[in-house]
Short mmCIF file of C-alpha atoms and ligand atoms in Angstrom, two decimals:
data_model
loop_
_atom_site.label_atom_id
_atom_site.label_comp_id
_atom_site.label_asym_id
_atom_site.label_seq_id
_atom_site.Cartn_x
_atom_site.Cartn_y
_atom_site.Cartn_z
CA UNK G 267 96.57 96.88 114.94
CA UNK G 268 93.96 98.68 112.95
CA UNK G 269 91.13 99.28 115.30
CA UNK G 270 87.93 99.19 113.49
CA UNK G 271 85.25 101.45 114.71
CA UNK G 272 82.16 100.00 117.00
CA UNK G 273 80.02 101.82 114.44
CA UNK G 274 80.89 100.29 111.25
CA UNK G 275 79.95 100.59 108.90
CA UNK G 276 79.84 104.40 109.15
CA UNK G 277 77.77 105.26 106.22
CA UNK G 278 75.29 102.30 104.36
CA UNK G 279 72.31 102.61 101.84
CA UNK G 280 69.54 103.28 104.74
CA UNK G 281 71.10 106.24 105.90
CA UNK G 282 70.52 108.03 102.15
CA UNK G 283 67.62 109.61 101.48
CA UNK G 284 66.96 108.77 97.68
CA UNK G 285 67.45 105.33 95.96
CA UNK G 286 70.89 103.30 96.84
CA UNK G 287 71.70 99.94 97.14
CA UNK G 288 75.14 99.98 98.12
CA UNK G 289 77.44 103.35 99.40
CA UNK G 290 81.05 102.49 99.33
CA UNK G 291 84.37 103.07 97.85
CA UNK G 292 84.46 106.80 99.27
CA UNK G 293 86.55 109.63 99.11
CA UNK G 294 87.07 111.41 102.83
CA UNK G 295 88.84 114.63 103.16
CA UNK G 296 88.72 117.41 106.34
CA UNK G 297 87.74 120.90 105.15
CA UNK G 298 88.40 123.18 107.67
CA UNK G 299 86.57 121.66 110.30
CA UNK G 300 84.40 119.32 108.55
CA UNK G 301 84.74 116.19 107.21
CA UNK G 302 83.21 115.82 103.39
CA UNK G 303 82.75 112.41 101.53
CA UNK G 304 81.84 111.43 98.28
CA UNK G 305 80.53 108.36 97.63
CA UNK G 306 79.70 105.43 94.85
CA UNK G 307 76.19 104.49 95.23
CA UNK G 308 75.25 101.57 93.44
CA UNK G 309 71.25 101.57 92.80
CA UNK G 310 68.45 99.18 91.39
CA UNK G 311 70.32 96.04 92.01
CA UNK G 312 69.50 94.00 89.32
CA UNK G 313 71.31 90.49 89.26
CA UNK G 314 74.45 88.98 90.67
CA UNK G 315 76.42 91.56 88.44
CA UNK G 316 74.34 94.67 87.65
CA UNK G 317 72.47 97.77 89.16
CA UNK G 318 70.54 99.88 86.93
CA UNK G 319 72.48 103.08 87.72
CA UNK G 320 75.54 104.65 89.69
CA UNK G 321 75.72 107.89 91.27
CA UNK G 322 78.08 110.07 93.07
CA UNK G 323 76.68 111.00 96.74
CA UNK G 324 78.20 113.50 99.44
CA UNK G 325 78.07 113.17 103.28
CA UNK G 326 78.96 115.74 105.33
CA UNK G 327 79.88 115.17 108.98
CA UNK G 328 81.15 116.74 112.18
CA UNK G 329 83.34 113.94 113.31
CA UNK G 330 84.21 111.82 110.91
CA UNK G 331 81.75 109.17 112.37
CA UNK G 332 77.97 110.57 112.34
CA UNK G 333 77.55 111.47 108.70
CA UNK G 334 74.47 113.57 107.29
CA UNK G 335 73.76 112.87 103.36
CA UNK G 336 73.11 115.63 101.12
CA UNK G 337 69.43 115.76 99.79
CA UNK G 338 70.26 114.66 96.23
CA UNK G 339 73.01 113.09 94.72
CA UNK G 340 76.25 115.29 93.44
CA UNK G 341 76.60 113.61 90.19
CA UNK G 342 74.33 111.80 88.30
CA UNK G 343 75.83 109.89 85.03
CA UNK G 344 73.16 111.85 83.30
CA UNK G 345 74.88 114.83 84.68
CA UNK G 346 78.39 113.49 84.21
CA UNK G 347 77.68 113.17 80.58
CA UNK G 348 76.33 116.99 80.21
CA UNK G 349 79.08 118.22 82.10
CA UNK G 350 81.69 116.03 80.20
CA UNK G 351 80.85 115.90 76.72
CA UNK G 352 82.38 118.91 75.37
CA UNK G 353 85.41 119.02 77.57
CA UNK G 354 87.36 116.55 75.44
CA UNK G 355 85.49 116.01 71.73
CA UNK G 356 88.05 114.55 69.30
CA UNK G 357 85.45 111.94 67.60
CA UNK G 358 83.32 110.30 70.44
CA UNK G 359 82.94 113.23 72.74
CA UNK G 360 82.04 111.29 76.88
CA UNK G 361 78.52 111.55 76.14
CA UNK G 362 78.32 107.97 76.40
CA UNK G 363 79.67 107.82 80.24
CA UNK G 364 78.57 104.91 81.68
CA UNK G 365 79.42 104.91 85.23
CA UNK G 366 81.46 107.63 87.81
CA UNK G 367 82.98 105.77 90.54
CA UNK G 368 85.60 105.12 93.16
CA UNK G 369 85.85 109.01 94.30
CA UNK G 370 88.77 110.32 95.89
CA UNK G 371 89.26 113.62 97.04
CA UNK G 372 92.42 115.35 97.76
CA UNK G 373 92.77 119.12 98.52
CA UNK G 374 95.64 120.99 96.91
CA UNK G 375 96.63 124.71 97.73
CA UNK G 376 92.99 125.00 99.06
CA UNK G 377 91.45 123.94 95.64
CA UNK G 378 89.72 120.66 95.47
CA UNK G 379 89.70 117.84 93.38
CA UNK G 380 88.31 114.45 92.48
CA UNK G 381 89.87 111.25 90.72
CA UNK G 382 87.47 109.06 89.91
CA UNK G 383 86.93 106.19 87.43
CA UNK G 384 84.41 106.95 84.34
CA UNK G 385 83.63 103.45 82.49
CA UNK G 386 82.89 104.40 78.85
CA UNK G 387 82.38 102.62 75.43
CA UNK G 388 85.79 103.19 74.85
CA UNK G 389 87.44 101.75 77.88
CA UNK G 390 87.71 102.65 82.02
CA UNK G 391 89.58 106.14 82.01
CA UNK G 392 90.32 107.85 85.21
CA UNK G 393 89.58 111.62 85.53
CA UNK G 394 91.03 114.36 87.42
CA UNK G 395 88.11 116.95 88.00
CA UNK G 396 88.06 120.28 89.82
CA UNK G 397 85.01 121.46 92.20
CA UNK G 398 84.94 124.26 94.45
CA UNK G 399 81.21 123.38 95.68
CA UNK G 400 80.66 120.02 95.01
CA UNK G 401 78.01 121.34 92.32
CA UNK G 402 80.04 122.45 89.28
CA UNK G 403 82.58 120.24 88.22
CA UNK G 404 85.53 120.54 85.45
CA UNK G 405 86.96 117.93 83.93
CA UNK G 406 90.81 118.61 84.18
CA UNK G 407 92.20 115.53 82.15
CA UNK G 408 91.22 112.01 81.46
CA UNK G 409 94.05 109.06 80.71
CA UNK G 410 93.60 106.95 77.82
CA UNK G 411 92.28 103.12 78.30
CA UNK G 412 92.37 101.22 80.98
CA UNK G 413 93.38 102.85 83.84
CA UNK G 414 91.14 103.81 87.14
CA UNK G 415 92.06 104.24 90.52
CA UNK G 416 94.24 107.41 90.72
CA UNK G 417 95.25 109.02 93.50
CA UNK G 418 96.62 112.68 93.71
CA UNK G 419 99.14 113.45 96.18
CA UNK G 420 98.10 116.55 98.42
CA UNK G 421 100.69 118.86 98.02
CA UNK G 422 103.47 119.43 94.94
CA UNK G 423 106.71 118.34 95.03
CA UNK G 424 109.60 119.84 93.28
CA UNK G 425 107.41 121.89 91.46
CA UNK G 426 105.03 119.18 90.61
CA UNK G 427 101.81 117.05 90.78
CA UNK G 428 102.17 114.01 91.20
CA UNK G 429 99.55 111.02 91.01
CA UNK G 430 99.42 107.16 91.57
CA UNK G 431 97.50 104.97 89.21
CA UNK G 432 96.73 101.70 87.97
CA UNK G 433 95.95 100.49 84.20
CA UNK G 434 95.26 97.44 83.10
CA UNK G 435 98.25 95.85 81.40
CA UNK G 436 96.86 93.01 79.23
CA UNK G 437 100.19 90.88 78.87
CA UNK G 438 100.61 91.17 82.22
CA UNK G 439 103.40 88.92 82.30
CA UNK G 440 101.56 85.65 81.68
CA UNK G 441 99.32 86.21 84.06
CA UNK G 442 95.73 87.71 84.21
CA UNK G 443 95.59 90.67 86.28
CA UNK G 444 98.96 91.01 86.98
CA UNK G 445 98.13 95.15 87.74
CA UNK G 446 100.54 97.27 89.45
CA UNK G 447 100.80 100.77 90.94
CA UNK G 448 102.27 103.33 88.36
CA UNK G 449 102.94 107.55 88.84
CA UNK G 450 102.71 110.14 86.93
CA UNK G 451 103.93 113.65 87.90
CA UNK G 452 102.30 117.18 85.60
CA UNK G 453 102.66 120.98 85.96
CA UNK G 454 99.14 121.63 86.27
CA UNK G 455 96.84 118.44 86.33
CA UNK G 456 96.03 118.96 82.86
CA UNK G 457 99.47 117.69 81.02
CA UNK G 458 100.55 114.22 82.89
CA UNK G 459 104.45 113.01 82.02
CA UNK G 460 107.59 111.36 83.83
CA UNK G 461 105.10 108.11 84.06
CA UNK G 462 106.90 105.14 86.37
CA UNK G 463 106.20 102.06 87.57
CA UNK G 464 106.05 102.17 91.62
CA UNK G 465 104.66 98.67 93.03
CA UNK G 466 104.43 95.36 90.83
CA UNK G 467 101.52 93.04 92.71
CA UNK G 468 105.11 90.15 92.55
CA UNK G 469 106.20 92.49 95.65
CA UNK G 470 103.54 92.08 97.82
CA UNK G 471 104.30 88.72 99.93
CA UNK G 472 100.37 88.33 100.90
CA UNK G 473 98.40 88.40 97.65
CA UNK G 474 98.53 86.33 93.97
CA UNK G 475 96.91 88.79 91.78
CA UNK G 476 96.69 92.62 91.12
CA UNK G 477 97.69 95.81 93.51
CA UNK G 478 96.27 99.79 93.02
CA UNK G 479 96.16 102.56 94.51
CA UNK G 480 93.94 103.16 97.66
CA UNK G 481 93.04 106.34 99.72
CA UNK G 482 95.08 109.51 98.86
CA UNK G 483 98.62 109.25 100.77
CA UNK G 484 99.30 111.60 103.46
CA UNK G 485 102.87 113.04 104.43
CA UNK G 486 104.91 112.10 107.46
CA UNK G 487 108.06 112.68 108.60
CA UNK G 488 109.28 109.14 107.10
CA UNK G 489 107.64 109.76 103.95
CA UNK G 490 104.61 109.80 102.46
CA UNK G 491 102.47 107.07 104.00
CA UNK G 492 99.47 105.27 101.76
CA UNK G 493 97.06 102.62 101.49
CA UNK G 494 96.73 99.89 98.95
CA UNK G 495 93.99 97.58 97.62
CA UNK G 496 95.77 94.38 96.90
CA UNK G 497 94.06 91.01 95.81
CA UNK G 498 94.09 87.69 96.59
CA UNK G 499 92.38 84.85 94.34
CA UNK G 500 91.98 81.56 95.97
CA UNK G 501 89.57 79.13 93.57
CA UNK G 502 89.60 76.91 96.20
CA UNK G 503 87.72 79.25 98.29
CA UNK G 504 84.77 80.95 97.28
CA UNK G 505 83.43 83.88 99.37
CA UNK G 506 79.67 85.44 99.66
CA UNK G 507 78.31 87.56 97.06
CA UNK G 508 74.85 88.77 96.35
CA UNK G 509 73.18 86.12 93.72
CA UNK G 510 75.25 83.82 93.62
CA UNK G 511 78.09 85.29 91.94
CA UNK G 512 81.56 83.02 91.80
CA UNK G 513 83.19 85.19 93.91
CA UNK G 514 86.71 84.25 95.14
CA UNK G 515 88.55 87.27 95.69
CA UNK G 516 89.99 88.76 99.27
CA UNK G 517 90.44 92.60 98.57
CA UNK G 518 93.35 93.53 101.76
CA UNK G 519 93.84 96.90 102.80
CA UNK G 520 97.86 97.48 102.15
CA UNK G 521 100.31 100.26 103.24
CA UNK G 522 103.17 101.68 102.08
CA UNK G 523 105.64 104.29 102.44
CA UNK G 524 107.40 106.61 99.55
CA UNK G 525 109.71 108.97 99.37
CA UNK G 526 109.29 112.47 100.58
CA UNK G 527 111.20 113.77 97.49
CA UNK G 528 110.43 111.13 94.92
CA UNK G 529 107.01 109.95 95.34
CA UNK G 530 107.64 107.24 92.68
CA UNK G 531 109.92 105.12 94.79
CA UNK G 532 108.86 103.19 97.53
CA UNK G 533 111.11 103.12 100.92
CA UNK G 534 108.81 100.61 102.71
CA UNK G 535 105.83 98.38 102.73
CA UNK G 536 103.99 96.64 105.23
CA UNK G 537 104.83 92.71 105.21
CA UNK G 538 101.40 91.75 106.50
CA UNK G 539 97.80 92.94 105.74
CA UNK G 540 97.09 96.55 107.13
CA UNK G 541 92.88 95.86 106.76
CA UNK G 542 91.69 91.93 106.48
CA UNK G 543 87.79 91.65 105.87
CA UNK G 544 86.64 89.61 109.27
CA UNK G 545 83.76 91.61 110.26
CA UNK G 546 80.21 90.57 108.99
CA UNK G 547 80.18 93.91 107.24
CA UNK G 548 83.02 93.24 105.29
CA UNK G 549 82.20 89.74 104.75
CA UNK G 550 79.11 89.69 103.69
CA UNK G 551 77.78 91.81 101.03
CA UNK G 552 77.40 92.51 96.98
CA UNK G 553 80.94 91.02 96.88
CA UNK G 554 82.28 90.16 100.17
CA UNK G 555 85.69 89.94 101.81
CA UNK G 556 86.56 93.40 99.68
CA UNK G 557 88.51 95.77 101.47
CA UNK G 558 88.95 99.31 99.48
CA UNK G 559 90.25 102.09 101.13
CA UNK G 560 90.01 105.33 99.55
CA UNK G 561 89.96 108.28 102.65
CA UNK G 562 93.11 108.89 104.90
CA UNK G 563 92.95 111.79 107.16
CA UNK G 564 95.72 112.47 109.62
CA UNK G 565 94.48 114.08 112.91
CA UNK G 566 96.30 116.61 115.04
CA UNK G 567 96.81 114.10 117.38
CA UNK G 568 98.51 111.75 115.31
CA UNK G 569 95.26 109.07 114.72
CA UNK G 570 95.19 108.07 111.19
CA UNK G 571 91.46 107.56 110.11
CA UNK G 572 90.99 105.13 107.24
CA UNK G 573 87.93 104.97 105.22
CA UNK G 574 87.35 102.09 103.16
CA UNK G 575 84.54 100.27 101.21
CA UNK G 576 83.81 97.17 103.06
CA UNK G 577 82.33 94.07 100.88
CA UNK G 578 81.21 96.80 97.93
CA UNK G 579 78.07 97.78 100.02
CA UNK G 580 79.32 99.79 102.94
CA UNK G 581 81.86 102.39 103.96
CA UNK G 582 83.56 101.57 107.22
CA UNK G 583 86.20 103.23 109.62
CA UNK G 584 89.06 102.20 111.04
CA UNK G 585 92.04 104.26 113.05
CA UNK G 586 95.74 103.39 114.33
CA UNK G 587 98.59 106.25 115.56
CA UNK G 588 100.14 107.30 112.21
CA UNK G 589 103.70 106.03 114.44
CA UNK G 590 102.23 102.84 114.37
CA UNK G 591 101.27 102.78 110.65
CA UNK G 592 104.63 104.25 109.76
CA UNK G 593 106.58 101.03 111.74
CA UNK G 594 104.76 98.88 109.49
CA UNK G 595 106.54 99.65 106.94
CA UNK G 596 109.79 97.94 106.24
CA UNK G 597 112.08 98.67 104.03
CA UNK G 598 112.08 97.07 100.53
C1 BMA O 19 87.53 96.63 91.53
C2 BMA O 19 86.73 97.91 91.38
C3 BMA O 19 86.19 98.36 92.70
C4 BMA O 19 85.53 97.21 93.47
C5 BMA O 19 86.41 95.97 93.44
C6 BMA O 19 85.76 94.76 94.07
O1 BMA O 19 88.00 96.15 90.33
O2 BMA O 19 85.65 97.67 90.51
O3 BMA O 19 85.25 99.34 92.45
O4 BMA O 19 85.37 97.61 94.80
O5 BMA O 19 86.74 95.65 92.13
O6 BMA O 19 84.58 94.42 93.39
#
């Protein structure tokens, strides 16, 4: 359905010019007519669960398939931590960031923004941060422990931003990992209320364990239409991972459908996977079989581009009609 492009995967660590291991889990969006990403590299492997460092890298590209790196890396977590550490000093200050990652960008009213994931001493928050170059970032809000993931929808509705995310809910109902999609909606990206739950992982007929958040949703005339991560643990199978990690979960690219006027509700969901890892790319990597999208860019024409980190090494492409994507999509 999804057809994945003959030059996956579109961006990987040989194509950037200073030390990576593994580009993936990027944010895509078009600015007038040029496509920007920011991506998670992972550098200085180290063992089957470290790298000595993670930084945020941009690619810049004419059509959404050749990508050019920038010279130097966008945000460095020695960066991150000067930037951060006075924006939000009750005791601990961020000047222990540990890690940026998982990128998204969404552009708002012409002004851009990133939600990433910062993994601190005090938990994973997510952050909404403003840029206008890529250069100079400020740090807009963080959430309290655990949540990563977040999404901001590109436009306001009914006055409002509105965001999807995913925490970490430890009693998960008896069962580990039982994470879901929540919203939150805010006045100015700063002050984040009306918090709902949108998608429990229970509702998703092809996976066991947790669902978030994937690429930034886009609208349509149905509704707005967006990607999932949602995971599937099978003990019985284990799957390829760098140094022997026990690796032995499939990461699907999902898709579903919300409402136009309530973003928190879902109207639809596709039944099936939208993105299952089959291509060496995506099966074979730091962890394989992981599918996380986190770009959606709707063309004039109507093709739907879908980034997504393939295997947590590589970022890959793959397109469908945004007609197609939105039949998908049944109601729940
Ligand atoms: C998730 C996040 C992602 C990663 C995925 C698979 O929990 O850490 O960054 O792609 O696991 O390892």
């Amino acid at each position: 359905m999804m057809i994945k492009h003959p030059s996956n995967p579109v961006l990987t660590a040989s194509d950037v010019p200073y030390n990576a291991s593994c580009v993936f889990n990027a944010g895509v969006a078009k600015i007038g007519e040029e496509y920007i990403m920011v991506f998670r590299n992972d550098y200085d492997y180290i063992d089957r669960a470290a790298f000595g460092g993670t930084s945020l890298g941009m690619a810049r590209s004419k059509d959404g398939i050749d990508w050019t790196v920038e010279p130097e890396p966008i945000l460095t977590i020695q960066q991150a931590q000067e930037i951060f550490q006075d924006s939000h000093d009750p005791r601990f200050g961020l000047k222990e960031i540990r890690r940026v990652y998982d990128p998204r960008i969404t552009v708002i009213d012409d002004e851009i923004y990133l939600c990433t994931a910062m993994d601190t001493p005090h938990g994973v928050l997510g952050a909404v941060i403003k840029t206008e170059d890529f250069k100079s970032f400020e740090l807009l809000s963080i959430t309290t422990p655990d949540n990563r993931n977040m999404v901001l929808f590109p436009e306001k509705i009914g006055g409002k931003y509105y965001r999807l995310e995913r925490p970490f809910p430890i009693y998960g109902r008896g069962r580990p990992e039982a994470f879901e999609i929540w919203s939150s909606a805010s006045p100015d990206l700063r002050y984040w209320g009306d918090t709902r739950l949108v998608l429990g992982s229970e509702e998703v007929p092809y996976v066991n364990c947790k669902v978030g958040p994937a690429a930034p949703p886009i609208r349509t005339d149905a509704g707005w239409l967006t990607t999932i991560h949602a995971v599937n643990k099978d003990e019985s199978t284990p799957l390829k991972a760098w140094g022997g990690q026990n690796w032995i979960k499939t990461y699907y690219g999902g898709l579903m459908l919300l409402d136009l006027e309530n973003p928190q509700k879902v109207i639809g969901l596709a039944d099936q996977p939208l993105i299952t890892p089959d291509q060496p790319y995506e099966i074979d990597g730091f962890r394989g079989s992981v599918i996380f999208p986190g770009g959606m860019i709707q063309e004039d024409d109507g093709e739907v581009k879908i980034y997504y980190g393939a295997a947590d090494t590589h970022v890959a492409l793959a397109t469908a009609h945004v007609d197609e994507l939105v039949a998908l999509c049944k109601p729940l």
